[in-house]
Coordinates of C-alpha atoms in Angstrom, one line a residue:
N1 CA 25.7 298.1 -40.0
A2 CA 23.1 299.8 -37.8
V3 CA 20.1 297.7 -36.9
S4 CA 16.9 299.4 -38.1
L5 CA 14.3 299.9 -35.4
E6 CA 11.5 299.6 -38.1
S7 CA 11.9 295.9 -39.1
E8 CA 8.5 294.4 -39.5
P9 CA 10.0 290.8 -39.4
A10 CA 11.6 291.6 -36.0
Y11 CA 8.3 292.7 -34.5
G12 CA 6.6 289.7 -36.2
V13 CA 9.0 287.3 -34.4
M14 CA 8.0 288.8 -31.1
G15 CA 4.2 289.1 -31.8
R16 CA 4.1 285.4 -32.9
G17 CA 5.6 284.3 -29.6
D18 CA 8.7 283.0 -31.4
T19 CA 10.7 284.1 -28.4
A20 CA 13.3 281.3 -27.8
G21 CA 16.6 283.1 -27.4
I22 CA 15.2 286.6 -27.3
F23 CA 16.4 288.6 -24.4
Q24 CA 13.8 289.2 -21.6
M25 CA 11.1 287.4 -23.5
E26 CA 11.8 283.6 -23.1
S27 CA 9.5 283.0 -20.1
S28 CA 6.1 281.6 -20.8
G29 CA 4.4 284.6 -19.1
F30 CA 6.3 287.2 -21.1
T31 CA 5.7 285.2 -24.3
A32 CA 2.0 285.2 -23.7
M33 CA 1.9 288.9 -23.0
I34 CA 4.0 289.9 -26.0
Q35 CA 1.7 287.8 -28.2
Q36 CA -1.3 289.8 -27.0
L37 CA 0.6 293.0 -27.3
R38 CA 1.8 292.4 -30.9
P39 CA 4.4 295.1 -30.8
S40 CA 4.7 297.3 -33.9
E41 CA 7.2 299.9 -32.8
F42 CA 10.2 300.2 -30.4
E43 CA 8.1 302.1 -27.8
D44 CA 6.0 298.9 -27.4
V45 CA 9.2 296.8 -26.6
I46 CA 10.4 299.4 -24.0
A47 CA 6.9 299.4 -22.4
A48 CA 6.7 295.6 -22.4
G49 CA 9.9 295.3 -20.3
A50 CA 8.6 297.9 -17.8
L51 CA 5.1 296.3 -17.6
Y52 CA 6.2 292.7 -17.2
R53 CA 7.0 292.9 -13.5
P54 CA 4.9 291.9 -10.4
G55 CA 3.6 295.4 -9.6
P56 CA 2.2 296.3 -13.1
L57 CA 1.0 292.7 -13.7
G58 CA -0.8 292.6 -10.4
M59 CA -2.6 295.9 -11.1
G60 CA -3.5 294.8 -14.7
M61 CA -1.6 297.7 -16.2
H62 CA -0.3 295.5 -19.0
T63 CA -3.9 294.6 -20.0
R64 CA -4.9 298.2 -20.0
Y65 CA -1.9 299.1 -22.2
I66 CA -2.7 296.3 -24.6
K67 CA -6.4 297.0 -24.9
R68 CA -5.8 300.7 -25.5
K69 CA -3.1 300.0 -28.1
H70 CA -5.5 297.8 -30.1
G71 CA -8.5 300.2 -29.8
E72 CA -10.4 297.8 -27.4
E73 CA -10.6 300.5 -24.7
P74 CA -10.6 304.3 -25.2
V75 CA -7.5 306.3 -24.4
V76 CA -8.4 309.0 -21.9
F77 CA -6.5 311.8 -20.2
D78 CA -7.7 313.3 -17.0
H79 CA -6.3 316.7 -18.1
P80 CA -5.1 318.1 -21.5
L81 CA -1.7 318.6 -20.0
L82 CA -1.3 314.9 -19.6
E83 CA -1.7 314.1 -23.2
P84 CA 1.8 314.9 -24.5
I85 CA 3.3 313.1 -21.5
L86 CA 1.2 309.9 -21.6
R87 CA 0.4 309.7 -25.3
E88 CA 3.1 307.2 -26.1
T89 CA 1.8 304.9 -23.4
Y90 CA -1.9 305.3 -24.3
G91 CA -2.7 307.3 -21.2
V92 CA -1.1 304.8 -18.8
I93 CA 1.6 305.9 -16.4
V94 CA 4.4 303.4 -17.1
Y95 CA 7.6 305.2 -16.3
Q96 CA 9.1 307.1 -13.4
E97 CA 10.1 309.9 -15.8
Q98 CA 6.4 310.4 -16.6
V99 CA 5.6 311.0 -12.9
M100 CA 8.3 313.6 -12.8
Q101 CA 7.0 315.3 -16.0
I102 CA 3.5 315.4 -14.6
A103 CA 4.7 317.0 -11.4
R104 CA 6.6 319.7 -13.5
E105 CA 3.9 320.4 -16.0
L106 CA 0.8 320.3 -13.8
A107 CA 2.2 321.5 -10.5
G108 CA 5.3 323.5 -11.4
Y109 CA 7.8 321.3 -9.7
S110 CA 11.5 321.9 -10.4
L111 CA 13.6 319.0 -11.7
G112 CA 15.0 318.6 -8.2
G113 CA 11.6 318.8 -6.6
A114 CA 10.2 316.2 -9.1
D115 CA 13.0 313.8 -8.2
I116 CA 12.3 314.3 -4.5
L117 CA 8.6 313.4 -5.2
R118 CA 9.7 310.3 -7.2
R119 CA 11.9 309.1 -4.3
A120 CA 9.2 309.8 -1.7
M121 CA 6.8 307.6 -3.7
G122 CA 9.3 304.8 -3.8
K123 CA 9.8 305.0 0.0
K124 CA 6.0 305.3 0.7
K125 CA 6.5 307.3 3.9
K126 CA 3.0 308.7 4.8
S127 CA 4.3 311.9 6.3
E128 CA 6.4 312.7 3.2
M129 CA 3.6 311.8 0.9
D130 CA 1.2 314.0 2.8
K131 CA 3.6 316.9 2.4
Q132 CA 4.1 316.2 -1.3
S133 CA 0.3 315.9 -1.8
K134 CA -0.1 319.4 -0.4
V135 CA 2.7 320.8 -2.6
F136 CA 1.2 319.1 -5.7
L137 CA -2.4 320.3 -5.1
E138 CA -1.3 323.8 -4.4
G139 CA 0.9 324.0 -7.5
A140 CA -1.8 322.4 -9.7
T141 CA -4.6 324.6 -8.6
E142 CA -2.4 327.7 -9.1
R143 CA -2.1 326.6 -12.8
G144 CA -5.8 326.2 -13.2
V145 CA -6.2 322.5 -12.7
P146 CA -9.5 321.8 -10.8
E147 CA -8.8 320.5 -7.3
A148 CA -10.8 317.3 -7.8
I149 CA -8.8 316.4 -11.0
A150 CA -5.5 317.3 -9.3
K151 CA -6.4 314.9 -6.4
S152 CA -7.3 312.2 -8.8
I153 CA -4.1 312.6 -10.8
F154 CA -2.0 312.6 -7.6
G155 CA -3.8 309.4 -6.6
L156 CA -2.8 307.8 -9.9
M157 CA 0.7 308.8 -9.2
E158 CA 0.6 307.3 -5.7
S159 CA -0.7 304.0 -7.0
F160 CA 2.1 304.1 -9.6
A161 CA 4.6 304.0 -6.8
D162 CA 3.8 300.3 -6.4
Y163 CA 5.2 299.4 -9.8
G164 CA 7.2 302.4 -11.0
F165 CA 10.1 301.7 -13.4
N166 CA 12.5 304.1 -15.1
K167 CA 12.3 304.4 -18.9
S168 CA 16.1 304.8 -19.3
H169 CA 16.6 301.3 -17.8
A170 CA 13.7 299.8 -19.8
A171 CA 15.0 301.3 -23.0
A172 CA 18.4 299.9 -22.6
Y173 CA 17.0 296.4 -22.0
G174 CA 14.5 296.9 -24.8
L175 CA 17.2 297.7 -27.3
I176 CA 18.9 294.4 -26.5
T177 CA 15.6 292.6 -26.8
Y178 CA 14.9 294.2 -30.2
Q179 CA 18.4 293.5 -31.5
T180 CA 18.1 289.8 -30.6
A181 CA 14.6 289.6 -32.3
F182 CA 16.1 291.4 -35.4
L183 CA 18.9 288.9 -35.6
K184 CA 16.5 286.0 -35.2
A185 CA 14.2 287.4 -37.9
H186 CA 17.0 288.1 -40.5
Y187 CA 19.8 285.7 -39.7
R188 CA 18.0 282.8 -38.1
T189 CA 20.5 280.0 -38.7
Q190 CA 23.4 282.1 -37.5
F191 CA 21.3 283.2 -34.5
F192 CA 20.7 279.6 -33.4
A193 CA 24.4 278.8 -33.9
A194 CA 25.3 281.7 -31.6
L195 CA 22.7 280.7 -29.0
L196 CA 24.0 277.1 -28.9
T197 CA 27.6 278.4 -28.6
A198 CA 26.7 280.8 -25.8
D199 CA 25.0 278.0 -23.8
K200 CA 27.2 275.1 -24.8
D201 CA 27.9 274.2 -21.2
D202 CA 24.2 274.0 -20.3
T203 CA 23.0 270.7 -21.6
D204 CA 19.3 271.5 -21.1
K205 CA 19.6 274.7 -23.0
V206 CA 21.5 273.0 -25.8
V207 CA 18.8 270.4 -26.1
Q208 CA 16.1 273.1 -26.1
Y209 CA 17.8 275.2 -28.8
L210 CA 18.6 272.1 -30.9
Q211 CA 14.9 271.2 -30.9
E212 CA 13.8 274.7 -31.6
A213 CA 16.3 275.0 -34.5
R214 CA 14.9 271.8 -36.1
R215 CA 11.4 273.0 -35.6
N216 CA 12.4 276.1 -37.6
G217 CA 13.6 273.8 -40.4
I218 CA 17.3 274.3 -39.7
S219 CA 19.5 271.2 -40.1
V220 CA 22.0 270.6 -37.3
L221 CA 24.8 268.3 -38.4
P222 CA 26.5 266.0 -35.8
P223 CA 30.0 266.7 -34.4
H224 CA 32.8 265.8 -36.8
V225 CA 36.4 265.7 -35.9
N226 CA 37.5 266.9 -39.3
A227 CA 34.7 269.5 -39.9
S228 CA 33.5 270.9 -36.6
K229 CA 35.0 274.0 -35.0
L230 CA 35.2 274.8 -31.3
S231 CA 31.9 276.6 -31.5
F232 CA 28.7 275.8 -33.4
S233 CA 29.2 277.1 -36.9
V234 CA 27.1 277.7 -40.0
V235 CA 28.2 276.0 -43.2
D236 CA 26.1 276.1 -46.4
G237 CA 23.0 277.1 -44.5
V238 CA 23.2 274.4 -41.8
I239 CA 24.6 274.3 -38.3
R240 CA 27.6 272.1 -37.5
F241 CA 27.8 270.9 -33.9
G242 CA 30.7 272.4 -32.1
L243 CA 33.4 270.2 -30.5
G244 CA 33.5 272.5 -27.5
A245 CA 29.9 271.5 -26.6
I246 CA 30.8 267.8 -26.2
K247 CA 30.8 266.8 -22.6
G248 CA 34.2 265.6 -21.4
V249 CA 36.2 267.2 -24.2
G250 CA 37.0 270.8 -23.1
A251 CA 38.3 273.8 -25.0
G252 CA 42.0 273.0 -24.4
A253 CA 41.6 269.6 -26.1
V254 CA 39.7 271.1 -28.9
E255 CA 42.4 273.7 -29.5
V256 CA 45.0 270.9 -29.8
L257 CA 42.8 268.9 -32.3
L258 CA 42.2 272.0 -34.4
A259 CA 45.9 272.8 -34.5
A260 CA 46.8 269.2 -35.4
R261 CA 44.3 269.0 -38.3
A262 CA 45.2 272.4 -39.7
G263 CA 47.4 270.9 -42.4
E264 CA 45.2 268.0 -43.4
P265 CA 42.3 266.0 -42.0
F266 CA 42.7 263.0 -39.7
E267 CA 42.4 259.7 -41.6
T268 CA 42.1 257.2 -38.8
L269 CA 42.0 257.1 -35.0
F270 CA 45.6 256.0 -35.0
D271 CA 46.5 259.0 -37.2
L272 CA 44.8 261.3 -34.8
C273 CA 46.5 259.9 -31.8
R274 CA 49.9 260.1 -33.6
R275 CA 49.5 263.8 -34.4
V276 CA 48.1 265.2 -31.1
D277 CA 49.6 265.7 -27.6
M278 CA 48.0 262.8 -25.8
R279 CA 48.4 264.5 -22.5
R280 CA 45.9 267.1 -23.7
V281 CA 43.7 264.8 -25.9
N282 CA 43.7 261.9 -23.4
K283 CA 41.7 258.6 -23.2
R284 CA 38.7 260.4 -21.7
V285 CA 38.6 262.9 -24.5
I286 CA 38.9 260.2 -27.2
E287 CA 36.1 258.2 -25.5
A288 CA 33.8 261.3 -25.5
L289 CA 34.6 261.9 -29.2
V290 CA 33.8 258.3 -30.1
K291 CA 30.5 258.1 -28.1
C292 CA 29.1 261.3 -29.6
G293 CA 29.9 260.2 -33.2
A294 CA 32.6 262.8 -33.9
L295 CA 34.9 259.9 -35.2
D296 CA 32.2 258.2 -37.3
C297 CA 34.0 259.7 -40.3
F298 CA 36.7 257.0 -39.9
N299 CA 34.1 254.5 -41.3
E300 CA 34.2 252.2 -38.3
T301 CA 31.4 251.5 -35.9
R302 CA 31.7 253.1 -32.5
E303 CA 32.0 249.7 -30.8
T304 CA 34.8 248.6 -33.1
I305 CA 36.8 251.8 -32.9
W306 CA 36.6 251.9 -29.1
G307 CA 37.0 248.2 -28.6

């Protein structure tokens, strides 16, 4: 099914700073910013990705956007023609596309000319920018924009060159961000199982997500040679530890174990060893299974079973 872009729980997850596992937002800095922003629509998510970069952060553009969104600072436009272009970002130039639109609407640039202006700003060559400034001012004044306002707007566009980002890129990233937040909000247990599976080879990440899942009230059952799958799985609302995440086991050995137990569960360690290819499930694998508790189901202590 299509994921609705109007899910209040998804925006709530982001706004609360519940960002573990959410694409782009896991760093402490991004989490702090998104908590202040409290996104309420997809445009906020797109803007957040464009604003959380060194240039915009250094210029305080994220703070201006947040304050204007929440009515703590007035939204102003230097000229009425800017309103339809900058309304969605509360009067703040956030995207390269907005610079191109401003050049077209206020100064009569063609699409090609506006792209040349965008590239010139990115390169910051003074000679080219002086040339573009003249073209912009002439075009704007011809359309009735007062020269002082035109100069001010061009100055804003020049400063934007230090942090410009294109909306198409931000939107694509923002969609993945929103989708992960949606899944976390609506399918939390499955979401954590998927996170643990995706990072099963990164012990630090596995530990982090296990702790986060438990803080969310999600039970994580230990590995079990007769119940676990290769990946972390969800059974009756709880997560079962995946055999593939056990250090020293490996996917090949797990595949052999799963195939061998397909008919019936293993009853003892001897039964297990009798039914699997011991070249694939070797002594090192058995030791790893014992030490992590995956063979506790045989009702022997780990010391006894390994001794």
